[in-house]
C-alpha cells in the first residue's frame, strides 16, 4: 500500500525502477505535495501501479457509485478490470448502453455527480496546478464540482515545470497520441504538432480546458501519483 496521504505520503526512492525515477521522486514529490496541500489537494505517492491499485481498493468502499474519466493510466494499473469485475456500482456501462444521443448526453450529465470520480491527469505543474483538457468536458465537470470525491491518477511523466509547459505537453504530446489512437485527422494527428487555429470540428479533442488551482471542500480531491514507469499519454 502507499505509505500515507499528504506530504508525509511520499516515500522517496523506496521501490522506483530507475535512477531517474528515484531522482524524480526524491526531488519532486515532497515539493509537489507541499504545493498541492497549500491548494487544498492531498497527494498520495504509490511506488508502482500495483500499489496505486491497492490504494484505490482500500480508499473506495465496495458498492460505491463510481465513474471513471477516460484515462490510459487506469487501464495500465488494472483499475478498469476492477470496475468490470463488479466491485463497484460503475456508471459508464449504463451510458455506453444508451443508443439515443440526447438520452446518452442526459445520462452522461448525471454521471458527472458520481460519488467517486477516478480519472487521469494531462499535466501537473510543480506549483500544484492540475491541468486537464477534454473534447466535450464531462470529465472536467465532475472534476470541478460535480463528483463527491475525486481521485486523479498520474504518473511522474505528467509533472511539468509550469502552465506553459503543461499546455505544450497537452497539445504536442498527449493530444497527438490520443488523436492517433482514435484514428482522427486533426492537425496534430497528421503532422505531430498542434495547429490550434486550423483545428475545428467534431474531431477536435481540445474543446475545454480546466486548470484546478484550488479545492475548497476538505478531503474532496486527491492526486495519486504513481512511480515506476510512464503512465498514460
Ligand atoms: S487543438 Fe486540435 S490539433 Fe491541437 S492538439 Fe488539440 S486536437 Fe490536436
Coordinates of C-alpha atoms and ligand atoms in Angstrom, one line a residue:
X1 CA 0.0 0.0 0.0
X2 CA 1.1 3.6 -0.5
X3 CA 2.7 4.9 2.6
X4 CA 0.3 7.6 3.6
X5 CA -1.5 10.6 2.4
X6 CA -0.5 14.2 2.1
X7 CA 3.1 15.4 2.4
X8 CA 4.0 12.6 4.6
X9 CA 2.8 10.2 2.0
X10 CA 5.9 10.3 -0.1
X11 CA 8.5 7.6 0.3
X12 CA 11.4 8.8 -1.8
X13 CA 13.3 6.1 -3.7
X14 CA 11.6 3.2 -2.0
X15 CA 10.8 1.0 -5.0
X16 CA 11.3 3.1 -8.1
X17 CA 12.7 1.2 -11.0
X18 CA 15.4 3.6 -12.3
X19 CA 17.9 6.1 -11.1
X20 CA 16.0 8.7 -13.0
X21 CA 12.7 7.9 -11.3
X22 CA 14.4 7.8 -7.9
X23 CA 15.8 11.2 -8.5
X24 CA 12.4 12.5 -9.7
X25 CA 10.7 11.1 -6.5
X26 CA 13.4 12.5 -4.2
X27 CA 13.4 15.9 -5.8
X28 CA 9.9 16.4 -6.9
X29 CA 7.3 14.6 -4.8
X30 CA 7.8 16.3 -1.5
X31 CA 7.8 19.7 -3.2
X32 CA 4.7 18.9 -5.2
X33 CA 2.9 17.5 -2.1
X34 CA 3.5 20.8 -0.3
X35 CA 2.3 22.8 -3.3
X36 CA -0.9 20.7 -3.6
X37 CA -1.5 20.8 0.1
X38 CA -1.4 24.6 0.0
X39 CA -4.2 24.4 -2.6
X40 CA -6.4 22.0 -0.6
X41 CA -5.5 18.9 -2.6
X42 CA -3.9 15.8 -1.0
X43 CA -1.1 13.9 -2.6
X44 CA -0.6 10.1 -2.2
X45 CA 2.5 8.6 -3.7
X46 CA 2.4 5.0 -4.9
X47 CA 5.7 3.3 -5.9
X48 CA 4.1 1.5 -8.8
X49 CA 0.8 0.6 -10.5
X50 CA 0.2 -2.3 -8.1
X51 CA 0.5 -0.1 -5.1
X52 CA -1.7 2.5 -6.7
X53 CA -4.4 -0.1 -7.3
X54 CA -4.2 -1.2 -3.7
X55 CA -4.7 2.3 -2.6
X56 CA -7.9 2.8 -4.7
X57 CA -9.4 -0.5 -3.4
X58 CA -8.7 0.5 0.2
X59 CA -10.0 4.0 -0.3
X60 CA -13.2 3.5 -2.3
X61 CA -15.7 1.3 -0.4
X62 CA -17.2 -1.7 -2.2
X63 CA -20.6 -0.9 -3.8
X64 CA -19.8 2.8 -4.1
X65 CA -21.2 4.7 -7.1
X66 CA -18.1 5.2 -9.2
X67 CA -17.5 6.9 -12.5
X68 CA -14.1 6.9 -14.4
X69 CA -12.7 9.6 -16.5
X70 CA -11.1 8.5 -19.8
X71 CA -7.6 7.5 -18.8
X72 CA -5.0 5.1 -20.2
X73 CA -3.4 5.1 -16.7
X74 CA -6.4 3.5 -15.1
X75 CA -6.2 0.7 -17.7
X76 CA -2.5 0.2 -17.1
X77 CA -2.8 -0.1 -13.3
X78 CA -5.7 -2.5 -13.5
X79 CA -8.5 -0.3 -12.2
X80 CA -10.7 -0.8 -15.2
X81 CA -10.5 -4.5 -14.7
X82 CA -11.7 -4.0 -11.1
X83 CA -14.6 -1.8 -12.4
X84 CA -15.5 -4.5 -15.0
X85 CA -15.5 -7.1 -12.2
X86 CA -18.4 -5.6 -10.4
X87 CA -16.9 -4.4 -7.1
X88 CA -18.5 -1.0 -7.5
X89 CA -21.7 0.5 -9.0
X90 CA -19.9 1.5 -12.1
X91 CA -21.8 4.2 -14.1
X92 CA -20.0 4.0 -17.5
X93 CA -21.6 0.8 -18.9
X94 CA -25.1 2.2 -18.5
X95 CA -24.0 5.2 -20.5
X96 CA -22.5 3.1 -23.3
X97 CA -25.7 1.1 -23.5
X98 CA -27.8 4.1 -24.4
X99 CA -28.2 4.5 -28.1
X100 CA -30.2 7.6 -28.3
X101 CA -27.8 10.6 -28.5
X102 CA -29.9 13.0 -26.5
X103 CA -30.6 10.4 -23.8
X104 CA -26.9 9.5 -23.7
X105 CA -26.0 13.1 -23.1
X106 CA -28.5 13.3 -20.2
X107 CA -27.1 10.2 -18.6
X108 CA -23.5 11.5 -19.0
X109 CA -24.6 14.7 -17.3
X110 CA -25.9 12.6 -14.4
X111 CA -22.6 10.7 -14.2
X112 CA -20.7 13.9 -13.5
X113 CA -22.2 13.8 -10.0
X114 CA -20.9 10.3 -9.1
X115 CA -20.0 9.8 -5.5
X116 CA -16.4 8.9 -6.7
X117 CA -14.8 10.0 -9.8
X118 CA -11.4 8.4 -10.7
X119 CA -9.6 9.7 -13.7
X120 CA -6.4 10.8 -15.3
X121 CA -4.5 14.0 -15.5
X122 CA -3.0 15.7 -18.6
X123 CA -0.4 17.7 -16.7
X124 CA 0.5 18.9 -13.1
X125 CA 2.8 21.8 -12.6
X126 CA 5.4 21.8 -9.9
X127 CA 3.4 24.7 -8.4
X128 CA 0.4 22.4 -7.9
X129 CA -1.8 23.4 -10.8
X130 CA -3.7 20.5 -12.3
X131 CA -4.4 20.8 -16.0
X132 CA -6.9 18.7 -18.0
X133 CA -8.4 19.0 -21.5
X134 CA -11.5 17.3 -22.8
X135 CA -13.3 17.2 -26.0
X136 CA -16.8 17.6 -24.5
X137 CA -15.9 18.4 -20.9
X138 CA -18.0 15.9 -19.0
X139 CA -14.9 14.6 -17.1
X140 CA -14.0 18.2 -16.3
X141 CA -17.4 18.9 -14.9
X142 CA -17.0 16.1 -12.4
X143 CA -13.5 17.2 -11.5
X144 CA -14.5 20.8 -11.0
X145 CA -17.5 20.3 -8.7
X146 CA -19.9 17.5 -9.7
X147 CA -18.4 14.5 -8.2
X148 CA -18.3 13.8 -4.4
X149 CA -14.7 12.6 -4.2
X150 CA -12.1 12.9 -6.9
X151 CA -9.0 10.8 -7.3
X152 CA -6.7 11.9 -10.0
X153 CA -4.2 9.2 -11.0
X154 CA -1.0 10.4 -12.7
X155 CA 2.5 9.1 -13.5
X156 CA 5.6 11.1 -12.9
X157 CA 5.7 11.7 -16.6
X158 CA 2.8 14.2 -16.1
X159 CA 4.8 16.6 -14.0
X160 CA 5.9 19.8 -15.7
X161 CA 7.5 23.0 -14.5
X162 CA 4.7 25.5 -15.3
X163 CA 1.5 26.2 -17.1
X164 CA 3.2 27.0 -20.4
X165 CA 4.9 23.6 -20.3
X166 CA 1.5 22.0 -19.3
X167 CA -0.2 23.3 -22.4
X168 CA 2.8 22.4 -24.6
X169 CA 2.6 18.8 -23.2
X170 CA -1.1 18.6 -23.7
X171 CA -1.1 19.9 -27.3
X172 CA 2.0 18.3 -28.6
X173 CA 2.3 15.1 -26.6
X174 CA -0.9 13.9 -25.1
X175 CA -3.3 15.1 -27.8
X176 CA -1.1 13.8 -30.6
X177 CA -1.1 10.3 -29.1
X178 CA -4.8 10.4 -28.3
X179 CA -5.9 11.6 -31.7
X180 CA -3.7 9.0 -33.4
X181 CA -5.1 6.3 -31.1
X182 CA -8.6 7.3 -32.2
X183 CA -7.5 7.4 -35.9
X184 CA -8.6 11.1 -36.1
X185 CA -7.5 13.6 -38.7
X186 CA -6.7 16.6 -36.5
X187 CA -3.6 18.6 -37.4
X188 CA -1.7 17.1 -34.5
X189 CA -2.5 13.6 -35.6
X190 CA -1.4 14.3 -39.2
X191 CA 1.8 16.3 -38.5
X192 CA 2.7 15.5 -34.9
X193 CA 2.2 19.2 -33.9
X194 CA -0.8 21.1 -32.8
X195 CA -2.3 23.7 -35.1
X196 CA -4.8 25.3 -32.9
X197 CA -6.2 27.8 -35.4
X198 CA -6.6 25.1 -38.1
X199 CA -8.3 22.6 -35.7
X200 CA -12.1 22.9 -35.9
X201 CA -15.0 20.5 -36.0
X202 CA -16.1 17.4 -34.1
X203 CA -12.8 15.6 -34.2
X204 CA -11.1 18.3 -32.1
X205 CA -10.1 16.8 -28.8
X206 CA -9.1 20.1 -27.1
X207 CA -12.6 21.5 -26.6
X208 CA -12.4 22.6 -22.9
X209 CA -9.5 23.2 -20.6
X210 CA -9.7 23.0 -16.8
X211 CA -7.0 24.3 -14.5
X212 CA -7.5 23.3 -10.9
X213 CA -5.8 25.9 -8.8
X214 CA -7.6 25.3 -5.5
X215 CA -10.1 23.0 -3.8
X216 CA -12.3 24.4 -1.1
X217 CA -14.0 21.3 0.0
X218 CA -11.9 19.4 2.6
X219 CA -10.7 15.9 1.6
X220 CA -12.5 16.1 -1.7
X221 CA -9.6 15.8 -4.1
X222 CA -6.6 13.6 -4.1
X223 CA -3.7 13.2 -6.6
X224 CA -2.5 9.6 -6.7
X225 CA 1.0 9.9 -8.1
X226 CA 2.4 6.7 -9.4
X227 CA 6.1 6.0 -9.8
X228 CA 7.9 3.2 -11.5
X229 CA 7.2 3.9 -15.2
X230 CA 5.4 6.2 -17.6
X231 CA 1.6 6.1 -17.3
X232 CA -0.9 7.4 -19.9
X233 CA -0.3 10.0 -22.5
Ligands
LIG1 S1 -6.3 21.7 -30.8 FE1 -6.6 20.1 -32.4 S2 -4.5 19.9 -33.4 FE2 -4.2 21.0 -31.4 S3 -3.7 19.3 -30.0 FE3 -5.9 19.7 -29.9 S4 -6.8 18.2 -31.3 FE4 -4.6 18.4 -31.8

